Amino acid sequence: MKTKALWAAATLVATFGTSALADFSVTSSDLTPGGQISNAQYWSDFGCTGENARPEISWQGAPEATKSFAVTFYDQDAPTGSGFWHWVVFDVPANATGISSDSIPAGAMEGNTDLGQPGFFGPCPPIGREHTYTFTVHALDTDTLEAPEGATAALTSFFINMHSIEQATLSVQAGPRSE
């Protein structure tokens, strides 16, 4: 059994280089995996009174074949039947290792959210409900995502998924909030 595992590892290294054995992961100095998102990061609308503060996101261990990155922030529990896209950014250069809380890397583009406009907006789950929100960093096989101008978040995500080599995620909770 050890021989098979060693053979598989050697084959991965020979085929893809040493990064094939690296773990692609995402972290944040502002978030704890599985923890509660801070009140400052809540949106300031729909009854929420946050500051809409975007957290810092960092990643490491991306595949060597990565030509660019995309980052999404998604509420899987939104009562829409299809979740809710809170942030979509793409064309993040391959040499980037994160996105700060106050700017995106040069050349990166913010796509439309489910509000029909680009930019980040924080969570605001319905009263009495806890939601899971996931940041996903996608390593892409293209320098530039060819999403049409003004595309919906779902359509942009289609293009992201078509070019995604590997993904790393960080999920957090928001809510329940009271009246």
Coordinates of N, CA, C and O in Angstrom, one line a residue:
M1 N 0.8 -1.2 0.0 CA 0.0 0.0 0.0 C 0.9 1.3 0.0 O 0.6 2.2 -0.7
K2 N 2.0 1.3 0.8 CA 2.9 2.4 0.8 C 3.5 2.7 -0.5 O 3.6 3.8 -0.9
T3 N 3.8 1.6 -1.3 CA 4.4 1.7 -2.6 C 3.4 2.4 -3.5 O 3.8 3.3 -4.3
K4 N 2.1 2.1 -3.5 CA 1.1 2.7 -4.3 C 1.0 4.2 -4.0 O 0.9 5.0 -4.9
A5 N 1.0 4.6 -2.7 CA 0.9 6.0 -2.3 C 2.1 6.7 -2.8 O 2.0 7.9 -3.3
L6 N 3.3 6.2 -2.6 CA 4.5 6.8 -3.1 C 4.6 7.0 -4.6 O 5.0 8.0 -5.1
W7 N 4.1 6.0 -5.3 CA 4.1 6.0 -6.7 C 3.1 7.1 -7.2 O 3.4 7.9 -8.1
A8 N 1.9 7.2 -6.6 CA 1.0 8.2 -6.9 C 1.5 9.6 -6.7 O 1.4 10.5 -7.5
A9 N 2.2 9.8 -5.5 CA 2.8 11.1 -5.2 C 3.9 11.5 -6.2 O 4.0 12.6 -6.7
A10 N 4.7 10.5 -6.6 CA 5.8 10.7 -7.5 C 5.2 11.1 -8.9 O 5.7 12.0 -9.6
T11 N 4.1 10.4 -9.3 CA 3.5 10.7 -10.6 C 2.9 12.1 -10.6 O 3.1 12.9 -11.6
L12 N 2.3 12.6 -9.5 CA 1.8 13.9 -9.4 C 2.9 14.9 -9.5 O 2.8 15.9 -10.2
V13 N 4.0 14.7 -8.8 CA 5.1 15.7 -8.8 C 5.7 15.7 -10.3 O 5.9 16.8 -10.8
A14 N 5.9 14.6 -10.9 CA 6.4 14.5 -12.2 C 5.5 15.2 -13.2 O 5.9 15.9 -14.2
T15 N 4.2 15.0 -13.0 CA 3.2 15.6 -14.0 C 3.0 17.1 -13.7 O 2.9 17.9 -14.7
F16 N 2.8 17.5 -12.5 CA 2.3 18.8 -12.2 C 3.3 19.6 -11.4 O 3.1 20.8 -11.1
G17 N 4.4 19.1 -10.9 CA 5.4 19.8 -10.1 C 5.0 19.6 -8.6 O 4.0 19.0 -8.3
T18 N 5.8 20.2 -7.8 CA 5.6 20.1 -6.3 C 4.3 20.7 -5.9 O 3.8 20.4 -4.8
S19 N 3.8 21.7 -6.6 CA 2.6 22.4 -6.1 C 1.4 21.5 -6.1 O 0.4 21.7 -5.5
A20 N 1.4 20.3 -6.9 CA 0.3 19.4 -6.9 C 0.1 18.8 -5.5 O -1.0 18.4 -5.2
L21 N 1.1 18.8 -4.7 CA 1.0 18.3 -3.3 C 0.7 19.3 -2.3 O 0.4 19.0 -1.2
A22 N 0.7 20.6 -2.7 CA 0.4 21.7 -1.8 C -1.1 21.8 -1.6 O -1.9 21.4 -2.5
D23 N -1.6 22.3 -0.5 CA -3.0 22.4 -0.2 C -3.4 23.9 -0.6 O -2.9 24.8 0.1
F24 N -4.3 24.0 -1.5 CA -4.8 25.3 -1.8 C -5.8 25.7 -0.7 O -6.8 24.9 -0.5
S25 N -5.6 26.8 -0.1 CA -6.4 27.2 1.1 C -6.6 28.7 1.1 O -5.8 29.4 0.6
V26 N -7.7 29.1 1.8 CA -8.0 30.5 2.0 C -8.1 30.8 3.5 O -8.6 29.9 4.2
T27 N -7.6 31.9 3.9 CA -7.7 32.3 5.3 C -8.0 33.8 5.3 O -8.1 34.5 4.3
S28 N -8.3 34.3 6.5 CA -8.6 35.7 6.7 C -8.2 36.1 8.1 O -8.5 35.4 9.0
S29 N -7.6 37.3 8.2 CA -7.2 37.8 9.5 C -8.5 38.4 10.2 O -8.5 38.7 11.4
D30 N -9.6 38.5 9.4 CA -10.8 39.1 9.9 C -11.9 38.1 10.2 O -12.9 38.4 10.8
L31 N -11.7 36.8 9.8 CA -12.7 35.8 9.9 C -12.2 34.5 10.6 O -11.0 34.2 10.3
T32 N -13.0 33.8 11.3 CA -12.7 32.5 11.8 C -13.5 31.5 11.1 O -14.7 31.6 11.0
P33 N -12.9 30.5 10.5 CA -13.7 29.4 9.7 C -14.8 28.9 10.6 O -14.5 28.5 11.8
G34 N -16.0 28.9 10.2 CA -17.2 28.4 10.9 C -17.7 29.4 12.0 O -18.7 29.1 12.6
G35 N -17.0 30.5 12.2 CA -17.3 31.4 13.2 C -18.3 32.4 12.7 O -18.7 32.4 11.6
Q36 N -18.7 33.3 13.6 CA -19.6 34.4 13.3 C -18.9 35.5 12.6 O -17.8 35.9 13.0
I37 N -19.5 36.1 11.5 CA -19.0 37.2 10.9 C -19.3 38.4 11.8 O -20.3 38.4 12.6
S38 N -18.4 39.4 11.8 CA -18.6 40.5 12.8 C -19.7 41.4 12.4 O -20.1 41.5 11.2
N39 N -20.2 42.2 13.4 CA -21.3 43.1 13.1 C -20.9 44.2 12.1 O -21.7 44.6 11.3
A40 N -19.6 44.6 12.1 CA -19.2 45.6 11.2 C -19.3 45.1 9.8 O -19.4 45.9 8.8
Q41 N -19.2 43.8 9.6 CA -19.3 43.3 8.2 C -20.7 43.1 7.7 O -20.9 42.8 6.5
Y42 N -21.7 43.3 8.5 CA -23.1 43.2 8.1 C -23.4 44.4 7.1 O -22.8 45.5 7.2
W43 N -24.3 44.1 6.2 CA -24.7 45.2 5.3 C -25.5 46.2 6.1 O -26.0 45.9 7.2
S44 N -25.7 47.4 5.6 CA -26.4 48.4 6.3 C -27.7 48.7 5.5 O -27.9 49.8 4.9
D45 N -28.6 47.7 5.4 CA -29.9 47.8 4.6 C -30.7 46.6 5.0 O -30.2 45.7 5.7
F46 N -31.9 46.6 4.5 CA -32.8 45.5 4.8 C -33.0 45.2 6.3 O -33.2 44.1 6.7
G47 N -32.9 46.3 7.1 CA -33.0 46.1 8.5 C -31.7 45.9 9.3 O -31.7 45.8 10.5
C48 N -30.6 45.7 8.6 CA -29.3 45.5 9.2 C -28.6 46.8 9.4 O -28.8 47.8 8.6
T49 N -27.8 47.0 10.4 CA -27.1 48.2 10.6 C -25.6 48.1 10.7 O -24.9 48.7 11.6
G50 N -25.0 47.3 9.8 CA -23.6 47.1 9.8 C -22.9 48.2 9.1 O -23.5 49.2 8.6
E51 N -21.6 48.0 8.9 CA -20.7 49.0 8.2 C -20.4 48.5 6.8 O -19.6 49.1 6.1
N52 N -20.8 47.3 6.4 CA -20.5 46.7 5.1 C -19.0 46.6 4.9 O -18.5 46.8 3.8
A53 N -18.3 46.3 6.0 CA -16.8 46.2 5.9 C -16.4 44.9 5.3 O -16.7 43.8 5.8
R54 N -15.7 45.0 4.2 CA -15.2 43.7 3.5 C -14.0 43.2 4.3 O -13.1 43.9 4.6
P55 N -14.0 41.9 4.6 CA -12.9 41.3 5.2 C -11.7 41.1 4.3 O -11.9 41.0 3.1
E56 N -10.5 41.1 4.9 CA -9.3 40.7 4.1 C -9.4 39.2 3.8 O -9.8 38.4 4.7
I57 N -9.0 38.8 2.6 CA -9.0 37.4 2.2 C -7.6 37.1 1.7 O -7.0 37.9 0.9
S58 N -7.0 36.0 2.1 CA -5.6 35.6 1.6 C -5.7 34.1 1.2 O -6.5 33.4 1.7
W59 N -4.9 33.7 0.3 CA -4.8 32.3 -0.1 C -3.4 31.9 -0.4 O -2.5 32.7 -0.6
Q60 N -3.2 30.6 -0.4 CA -1.9 30.0 -0.6 C -2.0 28.6 -1.2 O -3.1 28.0 -1.1
G61 N -1.0 28.1 -1.8 CA -1.0 26.8 -2.3 C -1.7 26.6 -3.6 O -2.2 25.5 -3.9
A62 N -1.9 27.7 -4.4 CA -2.6 27.6 -5.7 C -1.8 26.7 -6.7 O -0.6 26.6 -6.6
P63 N -2.6 26.0 -7.5 CA -1.9 25.2 -8.5 C -1.0 26.0 -9.4 O -1.2 27.2 -9.7
E64 N 0.1 25.4 -9.9 CA 1.1 26.0 -10.7 C 0.5 26.5 -12.1 O 0.9 27.5 -12.6
A65 N -0.5 25.9 -12.5 CA -1.2 26.2 -13.8 C -2.1 27.4 -13.7 O -2.7 27.9 -14.7
T66 N -2.2 28.0 -12.5 CA -3.1 29.2 -12.3 C -2.7 30.3 -13.2 O -1.5 30.8 -13.1
K67 N -3.6 30.9 -13.9 CA -3.4 32.1 -14.7 C -4.1 33.3 -14.2 O -3.7 34.5 -14.5
S68 N -5.1 33.1 -13.3 CA -5.8 34.2 -12.6 C -6.6 33.6 -11.5 O -6.8 32.4 -11.5
F69 N -7.2 34.5 -10.7 CA -8.2 34.0 -9.7 C -9.5 34.7 -9.8 O -9.6 35.8 -10.4
A70 N -10.5 34.1 -9.2 CA -11.8 34.8 -9.0 C -12.2 34.5 -7.6 O -11.8 33.5 -7.0
V71 N -12.9 35.4 -6.9 CA -13.3 35.3 -5.6 C -14.8 35.6 -5.5 O -15.2 36.6 -6.1
T72 N -15.5 34.7 -4.8 CA -17.0 34.9 -4.7 C -17.3 34.9 -3.2 O -16.6 34.2 -2.4
F73 N -18.5 35.5 -2.9 CA -19.0 35.5 -1.5 C -20.5 35.2 -1.7 O -21.2 35.9 -2.3
Y74 N -20.9 34.0 -1.2 CA -22.2 33.5 -1.5 C -23.0 33.0 -0.2 O -22.4 32.4 0.7
D75 N -24.3 33.3 -0.2 CA -25.2 32.9 0.9 C -26.0 31.7 0.4 O -26.9 31.9 -0.4
Q76 N -25.6 30.5 0.8 CA -26.3 29.3 0.4 C -27.7 29.2 1.0 O -28.5 28.4 0.5
D77 N -28.0 29.9 2.1 CA -29.2 29.7 2.8 C -30.3 30.8 2.5 O -31.3 30.9 3.1
A78 N -30.0 31.7 1.6 CA -30.9 32.8 1.2 C -32.2 32.2 0.7 O -32.2 31.2 0.0
P79 N -33.3 32.8 1.2 CA -34.6 32.2 0.8 C -35.1 32.6 -0.6 O -36.1 33.2 -0.8
T80 N -34.2 32.3 -1.6 CA -34.5 32.6 -3.0 C -34.7 31.4 -3.9 O -35.1 31.5 -5.0
G81 N -34.3 30.2 -3.3 CA -34.3 29.0 -4.1 C -33.0 28.8 -4.9 O -32.8 27.7 -5.4
S82 N -32.2 29.8 -4.9 CA -30.9 29.6 -5.6 C -29.7 30.3 -4.9 O -28.7 30.5 -5.4
G83 N -29.9 30.6 -3.6 CA -28.9 31.3 -2.8 C -28.8 32.8 -3.2 O -29.7 33.3 -3.9
F84 N -27.7 33.4 -2.8 CA -27.6 34.9 -3.1 C -26.1 35.2 -3.2 O -25.3 34.9 -2.3
W85 N -25.7 35.8 -4.3 CA -24.3 36.3 -4.5 C -24.1 37.6 -3.9 O -24.7 38.6 -4.4
H86 N -23.2 37.7 -2.9 CA -22.9 39.0 -2.3 C -21.7 39.7 -2.8 O -21.5 40.9 -2.6
W87 N -20.8 39.0 -3.6 CA -19.6 39.6 -4.1 C -19.0 38.6 -5.2 O -19.0 37.4 -5.0
V88 N -18.6 39.2 -6.3 CA -18.0 38.5 -7.4 C -16.8 39.4 -7.9 O -17.0 40.5 -8.3
V89 N -15.6 38.9 -7.8 CA -14.4 39.6 -8.3 C -13.6 38.6 -9.2 O -13.5 37.4 -8.8
F90 N -13.2 39.0 -10.3 CA -12.4 38.1 -11.2 C -11.3 38.9 -11.9 O -11.1 40.1 -11.7
D91 N -10.5 38.2 -12.7 CA -9.3 38.7 -13.4 C -8.3 39.2 -12.3 O -7.5 40.1 -12.6
V92 N -8.3 38.5 -11.2 CA -7.3 38.8 -10.1 C -6.0 38.2 -10.7 O -6.0 37.0 -11.0
P93 N -4.9 38.9 -10.8 CA -3.7 38.4 -11.4 C -3.1 37.2 -10.6 O -3.3 37.0 -9.4
A94 N -2.5 36.3 -11.4 CA -2.0 35.0 -10.8 C -1.0 35.2 -9.7 O -0.8 34.3 -8.9
N95 N -0.3 36.3 -9.7 CA 0.7 36.6 -8.7 C 0.1 37.1 -7.4 O 0.8 37.3 -6.4
A96 N -1.2 37.4 -7.3 CA -1.8 37.9 -6.1 C -2.0 36.7 -5.1 O -2.2 35.6 -5.5
T97 N -1.9 37.1 -3.9 CA -2.1 36.1 -2.8 C -3.2 36.6 -1.8 O -3.3 36.0 -0.7
G98 N -4.0 37.6 -2.3 CA -5.1 38.0 -1.4 C -5.7 39.3 -1.9 O -5.3 39.8 -2.9
I99 N -6.8 39.7 -1.2 CA -7.5 40.9 -1.5 C -7.6 41.6 -0.1 O -8.1 41.0 0.9
S100 N -7.2 42.8 -0.1 CA -7.3 43.6 1.2 C -8.7 44.0 1.5 O -9.6 43.9 0.6
S101 N -8.9 44.5 2.6 CA -10.3 45.0 3.0 C -10.7 46.3 2.3 O -11.9 46.6 2.3
D102 N -9.7 47.0 1.7 CA -10.1 48.3 1.2 C -9.8 48.4 -0.3 O -10.1 49.5 -0.9
S103 N -9.2 47.4 -1.0 CA -9.0 47.6 -2.4 C -8.8 46.2 -3.0 O -8.5 45.2 -2.4
I104 N -9.0 46.1 -4.4 CA -8.8 44.9 -5.1 C -7.5 45.1 -5.9 O -7.1 46.2 -6.2
P105 N -6.9 44.0 -6.3 CA -5.6 44.1 -7.0 C -5.8 44.8 -8.4 O -6.9 44.7 -9.0
A106 N -4.8 45.5 -8.9 CA -4.8 46.1 -10.2 C -5.2 45.1 -11.2 O -4.7 44.0 -11.3
G107 N -6.1 45.5 -12.1 CA -6.5 44.6 -13.2 C -7.8 43.8 -12.9 O -8.4 43.2 -13.8
A108 N -8.1 43.6 -11.6 CA -9.2 42.8 -11.2 C -10.5 43.6 -11.5 O -10.5 44.8 -11.5
M109 N -11.6 42.8 -11.7 CA -12.9 43.4 -12.0 C -13.9 42.9 -11.0 O -13.9 41.7 -10.7
E110 N -14.8 43.8 -10.5 CA -15.9 43.3 -9.7 C -17.1 43.1 -10.6 O -17.5 44.0 -11.4
G111 N -17.7 41.9 -10.5 CA -18.9 41.7 -11.3 C -20.2 42.0 -10.5 O -20.1 42.3 -9.3
N112 N -21.3 41.9 -11.2 CA -22.6 42.2 -10.5 C -22.8 41.2 -9.4 O -22.5 40.0 -9.6
T113 N -23.5 41.6 -8.4 CA -24.0 40.8 -7.3 C -25.4 40.5 -7.7 O -25.9 40.9 -8.7
D114 N -26.1 39.8 -6.7 CA -27.6 39.6 -7.0 C -28.4 40.8 -6.7 O -29.6 40.8 -6.9
L115 N -27.7 41.9 -6.3 CA -28.4 43.2 -6.3 C -28.4 43.9 -7.7 O -28.9 45.0 -7.8
G116 N -27.7 43.3 -8.6 CA -27.6 43.8 -10.0 C -26.6 44.9 -10.1 O -26.6 45.6 -11.1
Q117 N -25.6 45.0 -9.2 CA -24.6 46.0 -9.3 C -23.3 45.4 -8.8 O -23.3 44.4 -7.9
P118 N -22.1 45.9 -9.2 CA -20.9 45.3 -8.7 C -20.6 45.9 -7.3 O -21.2 46.8 -6.8
G119 N -19.6 45.2 -6.6 CA -19.2 45.6 -5.3 C -19.5 44.6 -4.3 O -20.1 43.6 -4.6
F120 N -19.0 44.8 -3.1 CA -19.2 43.9 -2.0 C -20.3 44.4 -1.1 O -20.4 45.6 -0.8
F121 N -21.2 43.5 -0.7 CA -22.2 43.9 0.3 C -22.3 42.7 1.3 O -22.4 41.6 0.9
G122 N -22.2 43.1 2.6 CA -22.2 42.1 3.6 C -23.5 41.4 3.8 O -24.5 41.7 3.2
P123 N -23.5 40.4 4.8 CA -24.7 39.6 5.0 C -25.7 40.4 5.7 O -25.4 41.4 6.4
C124 N -27.0 40.0 5.6 CA -28.1 40.5 6.3 C -29.2 39.4 6.3 O -30.2 39.5 5.6
P125 N -29.0 38.3 7.1 CA -30.0 37.3 7.1 C -31.3 37.7 7.7 O -31.3 38.7 8.5
P126 N -32.4 37.1 7.3 CA -33.7 37.4 7.8 C -33.7 37.3 9.4 O -32.9 36.5 9.9
I127 N -34.5 38.0 10.0 CA -34.7 38.0 11.5 C -34.9 36.5 11.9 O -35.8 35.8 11.3
G128 N -34.2 36.1 12.9 CA -34.4 34.8 13.5 C -33.7 33.6 12.8 O -33.8 32.5 13.3
R129 N -33.0 33.9 11.7 CA -32.4 32.8 11.0 C -30.8 33.0 10.9 O -30.3 34.1 10.8
E130 N -30.1 31.8 11.0 CA -28.7 31.8 10.8 C -28.4 31.3 9.4 O -29.1 30.4 8.9
H131 N -27.5 32.0 8.7 CA -27.1 31.6 7.4 C -25.6 31.3 7.3 O -24.8 31.9 8.0
T132 N -25.3 30.5 6.4 CA -23.9 30.2 6.1 C -23.5 30.9 4.8 O -24.1 30.9 3.8
Y133 N -22.4 31.7 5.0 CA -21.8 32.5 3.9 C -20.4 31.9 3.5 O -19.6 31.7 4.4
T134 N -20.2 31.7 2.2 CA -18.9 31.1 1.8 C -18.1 32.0 0.9 O -18.6 32.4 -0.1
F135 N -16.9 32.3 1.3 CA -15.9 32.9 0.4 C -15.2 31.7 -0.4 O -14.8 30.8 0.2
T136 N -15.2 31.8 -1.7 CA -14.5 30.8 -2.5 C -13.5 31.5 -3.4 O -13.8 32.5 -4.1
V137 N -12.3 31.0 -3.3 CA -11.2 31.5 -4.2 C -11.1 30.4 -5.3 O -10.8 29.3 -5.0
H138 N -11.2 30.8 -6.5 CA -11.1 29.9 -7.7 C -9.8 30.2 -8.4 O -9.5 31.3 -8.8
A139 N -8.9 29.2 -8.5 CA -7.7 29.2 -9.4 C -8.2 28.9 -10.8 O -8.9 27.9 -11.1
L140 N -8.0 29.9 -11.7 CA -8.5 29.8 -13.1 C -7.4 29.4 -14.1 O -6.2 29.8 -13.9
D141 N -7.8 28.8 -15.2 CA -6.9 28.5 -16.3 C -6.8 29.5 -17.4 O -6.4 29.2 -18.5
T142 N -7.3 30.7 -17.1 CA -7.3 31.8 -18.1 C -6.9 33.1 -17.4 O -7.1 33.3 -16.3
D143 N -6.2 34.0 -18.2 CA -5.8 35.2 -17.7 C -6.9 36.2 -17.5 O -7.0 37.0 -16.6
T144 N -7.9 36.1 -18.4 CA -9.0 37.0 -18.4 C -10.3 36.2 -18.6 O -10.5 35.4 -19.5
L145 N -11.3 36.5 -17.7 CA -12.6 35.8 -17.8 C -13.4 36.5 -18.8 O -13.5 37.8 -18.8
E146 N -14.0 35.8 -19.7 CA -14.7 36.4 -20.8 C -16.2 36.6 -20.5 O -17.0 36.4 -21.4
A147 N -16.5 36.9 -19.3 CA -17.9 37.2 -18.9 C -18.4 38.4 -19.6 O -17.7 39.4 -19.7
P148 N -19.6 38.4 -20.2 CA -20.1 39.6 -20.9 C -20.3 40.8 -19.9 O -20.6 40.6 -18.7
E149 N -20.1 42.0 -20.4 CA -20.3 43.2 -19.6 C -21.7 43.2 -19.0 O -22.6 42.9 -19.7
G150 N -21.8 43.5 -17.7 CA -23.1 43.6 -17.1 C -23.8 42.2 -16.8 O -24.9 42.1 -16.4
A151 N -23.0 41.1 -16.9 CA -23.5 39.8 -16.6 C -24.0 39.7 -15.2 O -23.5 40.3 -14.3
T152 N -25.0 38.8 -15.1 CA -25.5 38.5 -13.7 C -24.4 37.7 -13.0 O -23.5 37.2 -13.6
A153 N -24.6 37.7 -11.6 CA -23.6 36.9 -10.8 C -23.7 35.4 -11.2 O -22.6 34.8 -11.3
A154 N -24.9 34.9 -11.5 CA -25.0 33.5 -11.9 C -24.3 33.2 -13.2 O -23.6 32.2 -13.3
L155 N -24.4 34.1 -14.2 CA -23.7 33.9 -15.5 C -22.2 34.1 -15.3 O -21.5 33.2 -15.8
T156 N -21.8 35.0 -14.5 CA -20.3 35.2 -14.3 C -19.8 33.9 -13.6 O -18.7 33.4 -13.9
S157 N -20.6 33.4 -12.6 CA -20.2 32.2 -12.0 C -20.1 31.0 -12.9 O -19.2 30.1 -12.8
F158 N -20.9 31.0 -13.9 CA -20.9 29.9 -15.0 C -19.5 30.0 -15.6 O -18.8 29.0 -15.8
F159 N -19.1 31.2 -16.0 CA -17.8 31.3 -16.7 C -16.6 31.0 -15.7 O -15.6 30.4 -16.1
I160 N -16.8 31.4 -14.5 CA -15.7 31.0 -13.5 C -15.6 29.5 -13.4 O -14.5 29.0 -13.4
N161 N -16.7 28.8 -13.2 CA -16.7 27.4 -13.1 C -16.2 26.7 -14.3 O -15.5 25.6 -14.2
M162 N -16.4 27.2 -15.5 CA -15.9 26.6 -16.7 C -14.3 26.7 -16.7 O -13.7 25.8 -17.4
H163 N -13.7 27.6 -16.1 CA -12.3 27.8 -16.1 C -11.6 27.5 -14.8 O -10.4 27.7 -14.6
S164 N -12.3 27.0 -13.8 CA -11.8 26.7 -12.5 C -11.0 25.4 -12.5 O -11.4 24.4 -12.9
I165 N -9.7 25.6 -12.0 CA -8.8 24.4 -11.9 C -9.0 23.8 -10.5 O -9.1 22.6 -10.3
E166 N -9.1 24.7 -9.5 CA -9.3 24.2 -8.1 C -9.9 25.4 -7.3 O -9.7 26.5 -7.7
Q167 N -10.6 25.0 -6.2 CA -11.2 26.0 -5.3 C -10.7 25.8 -3.9 O -10.5 24.7 -3.5
A168 N -10.7 26.9 -3.2 CA -10.5 26.9 -1.7 C -11.6 27.7 -1.1 O -12.0 28.8 -1.7
T169 N -12.2 27.3 0.0 CA -13.3 28.0 0.6 C -13.1 28.3 2.1 O -12.3 27.7 2.8
L170 N -13.8 29.3 2.5 CA -13.8 29.7 3.9 C -15.3 30.1 4.2 O -15.8 31.0 3.6
S171 N -15.9 29.4 5.1 CA -17.3 29.6 5.4 C -17.5 30.2 6.8 O -16.7 29.8 7.7
V172 N -18.4 31.1 6.9 CA -18.7 31.8 8.2 C -20.2 31.8 8.4 O -21.0 31.5 7.5
Q173 N -20.6 32.2 9.6 CA -22.1 32.2 9.9 C -22.4 33.7 10.2 O -21.6 34.5 10.6
A174 N -23.7 34.0 9.9 CA -24.3 35.3 10.3 C -25.7 35.0 10.8 O -26.4 34.2 10.2
G175 N -26.0 35.7 11.9 CA -27.4 35.6 12.5 C -27.3 34.5 13.6 O -26.3 33.9 13.9
P176 N -28.4 34.2 14.2 CA -29.7 34.9 13.9 C -29.7 36.3 14.5 O -29.1 36.5 15.6
R177 N -30.3 37.2 13.9 CA -30.5 38.6 14.4 C -31.9 38.7 14.9 O -32.8 38.0 14.5
S178 N -32.1 39.7 15.8 CA -33.4 39.9 16.3 C -34.0 41.2 15.8 O -33.3 42.0 15.2
E179 N -35.3 41.4 16.1 CA -35.9 42.6 15.6 C -35.4 43.8 16.3 O -34.9 43.9 17.3

